[in-house]
Coordinates of C-alpha atoms and ligand atoms in Angstrom, one line a residue:
M1 CA 0.0 0.0 0.0
L2 CA 3.0 2.3 0.3
E3 CA 3.7 2.3 -3.5
G4 CA 3.6 5.9 -4.8
K5 CA 3.2 7.4 -1.4
K6 CA 5.1 10.5 -0.4
I7 CA 6.7 9.9 3.0
I8 CA 8.6 12.1 5.3
I9 CA 10.9 10.2 7.7
G10 CA 11.8 12.3 10.8
V11 CA 15.0 11.1 12.4
C12 CA 15.8 12.1 16.0
G13 CA 19.0 11.9 18.1
S14 CA 19.1 8.3 19.2
I15 CA 21.4 5.4 18.7
A16 CA 18.4 3.7 16.9
A17 CA 19.0 6.3 14.1
Y18 CA 21.1 3.5 12.5
K19 CA 17.9 1.6 11.9
S20 CA 16.5 4.5 9.9
A21 CA 18.8 3.6 7.1
T22 CA 17.1 0.2 6.7
L23 CA 13.7 1.7 7.2
I24 CA 14.3 4.2 4.3
R25 CA 15.7 1.4 2.1
L26 CA 12.6 -0.7 2.7
L27 CA 10.2 2.2 2.0
V28 CA 12.0 3.1 -1.2
K29 CA 11.9 -0.5 -2.3
A30 CA 8.2 -0.5 -1.6
G31 CA 7.9 2.3 -4.2
A32 CA 7.5 5.3 -1.8
T33 CA 9.2 8.7 -2.3
V34 CA 11.0 9.4 0.9
Q35 CA 12.1 12.8 2.2
V36 CA 14.3 12.6 5.2
V37 CA 14.2 15.4 7.9
M38 CA 16.7 15.0 10.7
T39 CA 17.0 16.9 14.0
P40 CA 20.4 18.5 14.4
D41 CA 21.3 15.9 17.1
A42 CA 20.4 13.0 14.8
T43 CA 23.3 14.0 12.5
N44 CA 25.7 12.9 15.4
F45 CA 24.4 9.4 15.1
I46 CA 24.1 8.8 11.4
T47 CA 25.3 11.0 8.5
P48 CA 22.9 12.9 6.2
L49 CA 25.0 11.6 3.3
T50 CA 24.1 8.0 4.2
L51 CA 20.4 8.8 4.4
S52 CA 20.3 11.0 1.3
T53 CA 22.1 8.3 -0.7
L54 CA 19.4 5.8 0.4
S55 CA 16.5 8.1 0.0
K56 CA 17.8 9.5 -3.3
R57 CA 17.0 13.1 -2.1
P58 CA 18.9 15.7 -0.2
V59 CA 18.3 15.4 3.6
L60 CA 16.9 18.4 5.3
V61 CA 18.1 19.4 8.8
N62 CA 17.7 23.2 9.2
Y63 CA 15.2 25.8 8.0
F64 CA 17.9 27.0 5.6
T65 CA 20.4 25.0 3.6
P66 CA 23.5 27.3 3.2
E67 CA 25.1 25.2 0.4
T68 CA 22.1 25.6 -1.9
G69 CA 20.8 28.9 -0.5
E70 CA 17.4 27.2 -0.2
W71 CA 14.7 27.9 2.4
N72 CA 13.2 24.6 3.5
N73 CA 9.6 25.5 3.8
H74 CA 8.1 23.4 6.6
V75 CA 4.5 24.2 5.6
E76 CA 5.1 23.0 2.0
L77 CA 6.8 19.9 3.4
G78 CA 3.9 19.2 5.8
L79 CA 1.4 19.5 3.0
W80 CA 3.5 17.5 0.5
A81 CA 3.6 14.3 2.7
D82 CA 1.0 11.5 2.5
L83 CA 2.5 10.1 5.7
L84 CA 4.9 11.4 8.4
I85 CA 6.9 8.7 10.2
I86 CA 9.1 9.8 13.1
A87 CA 11.5 6.9 13.7
P88 CA 13.4 7.0 16.0
A89 CA 11.3 9.3 18.1
S90 CA 13.4 10.5 21.1
A91 CA 11.9 11.3 24.4
N92 CA 12.9 15.0 23.8
T93 CA 11.1 15.2 20.4
L94 CA 8.0 13.4 21.7
A95 CA 7.8 16.0 24.5
K96 CA 8.2 18.9 22.0
M97 CA 5.5 17.4 19.7
A98 CA 3.1 16.9 22.6
G99 CA 3.7 20.5 23.8
G100 CA 3.5 22.0 20.3
L101 CA 7.1 23.4 20.4
S102 CA 8.8 24.0 17.0
D103 CA 12.4 24.8 17.6
N104 CA 13.8 22.8 14.7
L105 CA 12.7 21.9 11.1
L106 CA 11.3 18.4 12.1
T107 CA 9.0 19.7 14.9
A108 CA 7.8 22.6 12.6
V109 CA 7.1 20.0 9.8
Y110 CA 5.2 17.9 12.4
L111 CA 3.0 20.9 13.4
S112 CA 2.3 21.7 9.7
A113 CA 1.5 18.2 8.6
K114 CA -2.1 17.3 7.7
C115 CA -1.4 13.6 7.0
P116 CA -1.4 10.6 9.4
V117 CA 1.6 10.7 11.7
Y118 CA 3.3 7.5 13.0
F119 CA 6.0 7.6 15.7
A120 CA 8.3 4.8 16.8
P121 CA 9.9 5.7 20.2
A122 CA 13.4 4.7 21.1
M123 CA 14.9 5.4 24.5
D124 CA 16.2 3.8 27.7
L125 CA 13.8 1.8 29.8
D126 CA 13.5 4.3 32.6
M127 CA 12.9 7.2 30.2
W128 CA 10.2 5.1 28.5
K129 CA 8.6 4.3 31.9
H130 CA 8.6 7.8 33.2
D131 CA 5.3 9.4 33.8
A132 CA 6.2 12.4 31.7
T133 CA 6.8 10.2 28.7
R134 CA 3.6 8.2 29.3
Q135 CA 1.7 11.5 29.4
N136 CA 3.4 12.8 26.2
I137 CA 2.5 9.6 24.4
A138 CA -1.1 9.8 25.6
Q139 CA -1.2 13.4 24.5
L140 CA 0.1 12.5 21.0
Q141 CA -2.5 9.7 20.7
S142 CA -5.2 12.2 21.6
Y143 CA -4.0 14.1 18.5
N144 CA -4.6 10.8 16.5
N145 CA -0.9 10.3 16.1
I146 CA -0.2 6.5 15.9
L147 CA 2.2 4.8 18.2
I148 CA 4.5 2.0 16.9
K149 CA 5.4 0.4 20.2
P150 CA 9.0 -0.2 21.1
G151 CA 10.3 -3.7 21.7
T152 CA 12.0 -5.3 24.7
G153 CA 15.6 -6.4 24.7
E154 CA 19.1 -5.2 25.3
L155 CA 19.4 -1.4 25.2
A156 CA 22.3 0.8 24.2
S157 CA 22.9 1.5 27.9
G158 CA 23.5 -2.2 28.5
L159 CA 20.3 -2.4 30.5
H160 CA 17.6 -4.9 29.5
G161 CA 14.0 -3.8 29.1
E162 CA 11.4 -2.0 27.0
G163 CA 12.4 1.0 24.8
R164 CA 14.1 -0.5 21.8
M165 CA 12.8 1.0 18.6
A166 CA 10.6 -1.5 16.6
E167 CA 12.6 -3.2 13.8
P168 CA 12.3 -1.5 10.4
E169 CA 10.5 -4.5 8.9
E170 CA 7.9 -4.3 11.7
I171 CA 7.5 -0.6 11.2
V172 CA 6.8 -1.0 7.4
Q173 CA 4.4 -3.9 8.0
F174 CA 2.6 -2.0 10.7
I175 CA 2.1 1.1 8.6
D176 CA 1.2 -1.0 5.5
D177 CA -1.5 -2.8 7.5
D178 CA -2.7 0.4 9.1
V179 CA -3.0 2.3 5.7
K180 CA -4.8 -0.7 4.2
S181 CA -7.2 -1.1 7.0
K182 CA -8.4 2.5 6.6
L183 CA -9.1 2.3 2.8
P184 CA -12.7 2.2 1.6
L185 CA -12.6 -1.4 0.4
A186 CA -10.5 -2.9 3.2
G187 CA -11.5 -6.5 3.7
K188 CA -13.6 -6.6 0.6
K189 CA -12.9 -9.3 -2.1
I190 CA -13.4 -8.4 -5.7
L191 CA -13.3 -10.5 -8.8
V192 CA -12.4 -8.8 -12.1
T193 CA -12.0 -10.3 -15.6
A194 CA -10.0 -8.9 -18.4
G195 CA -8.8 -9.4 -21.9
P196 CA -10.0 -11.7 -24.7
T197 CA -10.5 -15.5 -24.7
Y198 CA -8.9 -17.7 -27.4
E199 CA -10.9 -20.7 -28.6
A200 CA -8.6 -23.3 -30.1
I201 CA -9.3 -24.6 -33.6
D202 CA -6.2 -26.8 -33.9
P203 CA -2.8 -26.8 -32.2
V204 CA -1.8 -23.5 -34.0
R205 CA -5.0 -21.6 -34.6
F206 CA -7.7 -20.0 -32.6
I207 CA -10.7 -17.7 -32.7
G208 CA -10.0 -14.6 -30.7
N209 CA -10.9 -10.9 -30.6
H210 CA -9.1 -7.5 -30.3
S211 CA -9.5 -6.9 -26.6
S212 CA -6.2 -5.6 -25.1
G213 CA -7.1 -6.1 -21.4
K214 CA -6.3 -2.4 -20.6
M215 CA -9.7 -1.6 -19.2
G216 CA -9.9 -4.7 -16.9
F217 CA -6.4 -4.2 -15.7
A218 CA -7.1 -0.5 -14.9
I219 CA -10.2 -1.6 -12.9
A220 CA -8.2 -4.2 -11.0
D221 CA -5.5 -1.7 -10.1
R222 CA -8.1 0.9 -9.0
F223 CA -9.8 -1.7 -6.7
A224 CA -6.4 -2.7 -5.2
S225 CA -5.6 1.0 -4.6
L226 CA -8.9 1.2 -2.6
G227 CA -7.7 -1.7 -0.4
A228 CA -9.7 -4.6 -1.9
D229 CA -8.3 -8.1 -2.2
V230 CA -8.5 -8.4 -6.0
T231 CA -8.5 -11.6 -8.1
L232 CA -7.9 -10.8 -11.7
V233 CA -8.9 -13.6 -14.2
T234 CA -7.4 -12.6 -17.5
G235 CA -7.1 -13.9 -21.0
P236 CA -3.9 -13.6 -23.1
T237 CA -2.6 -10.0 -22.8
A238 CA 0.6 -8.0 -22.6
E239 CA -0.8 -5.9 -19.7
K240 CA 0.8 -6.0 -16.3
S241 CA -0.8 -4.9 -12.9
I242 CA 0.7 -2.0 -11.0
Y243 CA -0.3 -3.6 -7.6
R244 CA 1.7 -6.6 -6.8
Q245 CA -0.9 -7.9 -4.3
I246 CA -3.4 -8.6 -7.1
K247 CA -3.9 -12.3 -7.5
R248 CA -3.7 -12.9 -11.2
I249 CA -5.1 -16.0 -12.8
D250 CA -4.2 -16.6 -16.5
I251 CA -6.6 -18.5 -18.6
T252 CA -7.0 -19.0 -22.4
S253 CA -10.5 -20.1 -23.2
A254 CA -14.0 -19.2 -22.2
A255 CA -14.4 -22.5 -20.5
E256 CA -11.3 -21.9 -18.4
M257 CA -12.5 -18.4 -17.5
L258 CA -15.9 -19.9 -16.4
D259 CA -14.1 -22.4 -14.1
A260 CA -11.9 -19.6 -12.5
C261 CA -14.9 -17.3 -12.0
L262 CA -17.0 -20.0 -10.4
R263 CA -14.1 -20.7 -8.0
Y264 CA -13.8 -17.2 -6.8
Y265 CA -17.2 -15.6 -7.2
T266 CA -18.9 -17.2 -4.1
D267 CA -16.5 -15.4 -1.8
S268 CA -16.5 -12.1 -3.6
N269 CA -18.3 -8.9 -2.6
A270 CA -18.3 -7.8 -6.2
C271 CA -17.5 -9.0 -9.7
V272 CA -16.8 -6.8 -12.7
M273 CA -16.8 -8.8 -15.8
C274 CA -14.8 -6.8 -18.3
A275 CA -13.4 -9.6 -20.4
A276 CA -14.4 -10.0 -24.0
V277 CA -15.5 -13.6 -23.8
A278 CA -16.0 -15.6 -27.0
D279 CA -19.7 -16.3 -27.6
Y280 CA -18.8 -19.4 -29.7
T281 CA -16.2 -22.1 -29.6
P282 CA -15.3 -24.8 -32.1
V283 CA -17.3 -28.0 -31.5
R284 CA -14.2 -30.1 -32.1
V285 CA -10.5 -29.1 -31.6
A286 CA -8.3 -30.9 -34.2
T287 CA -5.4 -32.6 -32.5
Q288 CA -3.2 -32.1 -35.6
K289 CA -2.7 -29.0 -37.7
I290 CA -5.5 -28.7 -40.2
K291 CA -4.2 -28.9 -43.8
K292 CA -5.6 -26.7 -46.5
H293 CA -7.7 -28.3 -49.3
D294 CA -9.0 -27.0 -52.6
N295 CA -12.5 -26.6 -51.3
D296 CA -14.0 -24.1 -48.8
F297 CA -13.6 -24.9 -45.2
H298 CA -16.2 -24.8 -42.4
I299 CA -15.8 -24.9 -38.6
D300 CA -18.8 -26.0 -36.6
L301 CA -19.2 -23.7 -33.5
K302 CA -21.2 -24.2 -30.3
K303 CA -22.2 -21.5 -27.8
T304 CA -20.0 -20.9 -24.8
V305 CA -21.6 -20.6 -21.4
D306 CA -22.5 -17.0 -20.6
I307 CA -20.4 -16.6 -17.5
L308 CA -22.0 -13.3 -16.4
K309 CA -25.5 -14.7 -16.7
T310 CA -24.4 -17.8 -14.7
L311 CA -23.0 -15.5 -12.0
G312 CA -26.2 -13.4 -12.1
Q313 CA -28.2 -16.5 -11.3
Q314 CA -26.1 -17.3 -8.3
K315 CA -25.9 -13.7 -7.0
T316 CA -26.8 -13.1 -3.4
N317 CA -28.4 -9.9 -1.9
N318 CA -25.0 -8.7 -0.7
Q319 CA -23.1 -9.1 -4.0
V320 CA -22.6 -6.5 -6.7
L321 CA -22.4 -7.7 -10.3
V322 CA -21.3 -5.6 -13.2
G323 CA -21.1 -6.3 -16.9
F324 CA -20.0 -4.5 -20.0
A325 CA -21.8 -4.1 -23.3
L326 CA -19.8 -3.1 -26.4
E327 CA -22.4 -2.0 -29.0
T328 CA -22.5 -0.6 -32.5
N329 CA -26.2 0.1 -32.9
D330 CA -29.3 0.4 -30.6
E331 CA -26.8 0.8 -27.9
E332 CA -29.0 1.6 -24.9
K333 CA -31.7 -0.9 -25.8
N334 CA -29.2 -3.7 -26.1
A335 CA -27.4 -2.8 -22.9
I336 CA -30.6 -2.7 -20.9
E337 CA -31.6 -6.1 -22.3
K338 CA -28.2 -7.5 -21.1
L339 CA -28.5 -5.7 -17.7
Q340 CA -31.9 -7.4 -17.0
K341 CA -31.2 -10.8 -18.6
K342 CA -28.0 -11.2 -16.6
N343 CA -29.4 -9.8 -13.3
L344 CA -26.7 -7.1 -13.0
D345 CA -26.5 -4.1 -10.6
F346 CA -25.2 -2.0 -13.5
I347 CA -23.9 -2.3 -17.0
V348 CA -21.1 -0.3 -18.5
L349 CA -22.0 0.6 -22.1
N350 CA -19.3 1.6 -24.7
S351 CA -20.4 2.4 -28.2
L352 CA -18.0 1.8 -31.0
N353 CA -19.5 4.8 -32.6
D354 CA -17.7 7.0 -30.1
K355 CA -14.2 8.0 -31.2
G356 CA -11.6 6.8 -28.7
A357 CA -13.8 4.2 -27.1
G358 CA -13.5 0.4 -27.2
F359 CA -10.6 -2.0 -27.8
K360 CA -6.9 -1.2 -27.8
T361 CA -7.2 2.5 -27.1
D362 CA -5.9 4.1 -23.9
T363 CA -9.2 6.0 -23.6
N364 CA -12.8 5.1 -23.2
K365 CA -16.2 6.7 -23.2
I366 CA -18.9 5.0 -21.1
T367 CA -22.5 5.2 -20.0
I368 CA -23.4 3.5 -16.7
I369 CA -27.0 2.2 -16.6
D370 CA -28.2 0.9 -13.2
G371 CA -30.9 -1.5 -12.2
K372 CA -33.5 1.3 -12.0
L373 CA -32.4 2.3 -15.6
Y374 CA -30.8 5.5 -14.3
K375 CA -28.2 6.6 -16.8
T376 CA -24.9 8.4 -16.2
T377 CA -22.9 9.4 -19.2
F378 CA -19.2 10.2 -18.8
D379 CA -16.8 12.2 -21.0
L380 CA -14.0 10.5 -23.0
K381 CA -11.3 9.8 -20.4
D382 CA -8.1 7.8 -20.0
K383 CA -9.0 4.2 -19.0
D384 CA -7.5 4.6 -15.5
Q385 CA -9.9 7.5 -15.0
V386 CA -12.8 5.5 -16.4
A387 CA -11.8 2.8 -13.8
V388 CA -12.2 5.4 -11.1
D389 CA -15.8 6.1 -12.1
I390 CA -16.7 2.4 -12.3
C391 CA -15.0 1.5 -9.0
N392 CA -16.6 4.5 -7.2
K393 CA -20.0 3.2 -8.3
V394 CA -19.2 -0.4 -7.2
T395 CA -17.9 0.9 -3.8
E396 CA -21.1 2.9 -3.3
L397 CA -23.2 -0.2 -4.0
I398 CA -21.1 -2.5 -1.8
N399 CA -21.6 -0.1 1.0
A400 CA -25.3 0.1 0.4
K401 CA -25.7 -3.7 0.4
N402 CA -23.5 -4.5 3.4
Ligands
CTP501 N1 -19.9 -12.4 -21.2 C1 -19.7 -13.5 -20.4 N2 -19.7 -14.8 -21.0 C2 -19.8 -14.9 -22.3 C3 -20.0 -13.8 -23.1 C4 -20.0 -12.5 -22.5 O1 -19.6 -13.4 -19.2 N3 -19.8 -16.1 -22.8 C5 -19.9 -11.1 -20.5 C6 -18.8 -10.1 -20.9 O2 -17.7 -10.2 -20.1 C7 -19.5 -8.8 -20.8 C8 -21.0 -9.1 -21.1 O3 -21.1 -10.5 -20.9 O4 -19.5 -8.3 -19.5 C9 -21.3 -8.8 -22.6 O5 -22.5 -9.3 -22.8 P1 -22.9 -10.1 -24.2 O6 -24.3 -10.3 -24.2 O7 -22.2 -11.4 -24.2 O8 -22.3 -9.2 -25.2 P2 -21.7 -9.7 -26.5 O9 -20.8 -10.8 -26.4 O10 -21.1 -8.5 -27.2 O11 -23.1 -10.2 -27.2 P3 -23.8 -9.7 -28.5 O12 -22.9 -10.2 -29.5 O13 -25.1 -10.4 -28.4 O14 -23.9 -8.2 -28.4

């Protein structure tokens, strides 16, 4: 969940500052942009050079950087961040934060930040146990700042007890889980299908279509960014998901897509059937390559199972089911027929008469028609923006049904 996030790491004067190097490395590896802000004391424990090398950005310590002549605007920094993580948080900085003091850049950034704030204390066991520290932590929690508890073990003083900063891996896991749990679709399971299906004629030929998979992949990514557990059943495509946590199931034929959908649908809160599933498949698949003859050649085709209709028949009151209709004529009439026949919550209509809509383009123009036949028509947009509109509607319906 930290991919693409803008994160400020605040590093305070504590021996645990050496762990900040690993923390920064893990966050950068997770795809976050990391800006390090150190207190002046922290630079005695670890060099800004180490942390700027790992974060790939200059480290900020003071309001003013003499080397560049730049003013480090704490308000802009505070507004820039999606998350502020203070690790290690010393007893001194915790006290300043609790009291609203801003005598260095980090505490000023803290006061200016509008984003969630996490703090991972590091101090000796008696400092940690002291009533003043307890009170400061309670005060910070009352501001909705989130404590990442220290661990127990050997401390820099040689004493044994509580006060050791949580390990960088634990901090990343904690924040990742916390961010995810607050997303609108946290804990929801969503099934998405994408791409074409290929129906084999013989070992080298198939019946397919021009679907690129772009729309379905954009929808799956958007659901993942909203915190859902996404299963993406896809036909052959060159597309790749942005979110690594999406469970991808590759299939080739309509029959394989049916099997995969039946496996995952029962447990899903919603299903968006975006795939361009073949309506017909050869009756027989030749085991050897078919040779050409002088005469014309015919392939007998049989209907495939309508996956969406099958899911519509199984749909429970809590589930949301969405289909697509790609039409060239009588668009709305055809889409409404599909919506009703397949027991959908809404249907996404694209007309091939709209320029920039349909297969292989990066854009799409859609109309959403819901169960009450209420229509919403959207402008031509990039497919990832179209995905936002579709996923917003699904989220609204999941909330209404659960
Ligand atoms: N669909 C499906 N299983 C099929 C065929 C289509 O689940 N065997 C789904 C598609 O994923 C899409 C919707 O049904 O969400 C499209 O409806 P459909 O009536 O099949 O549209 P077309 O295949 O375009 O049908 P027609 O040729 O009649 O317009």
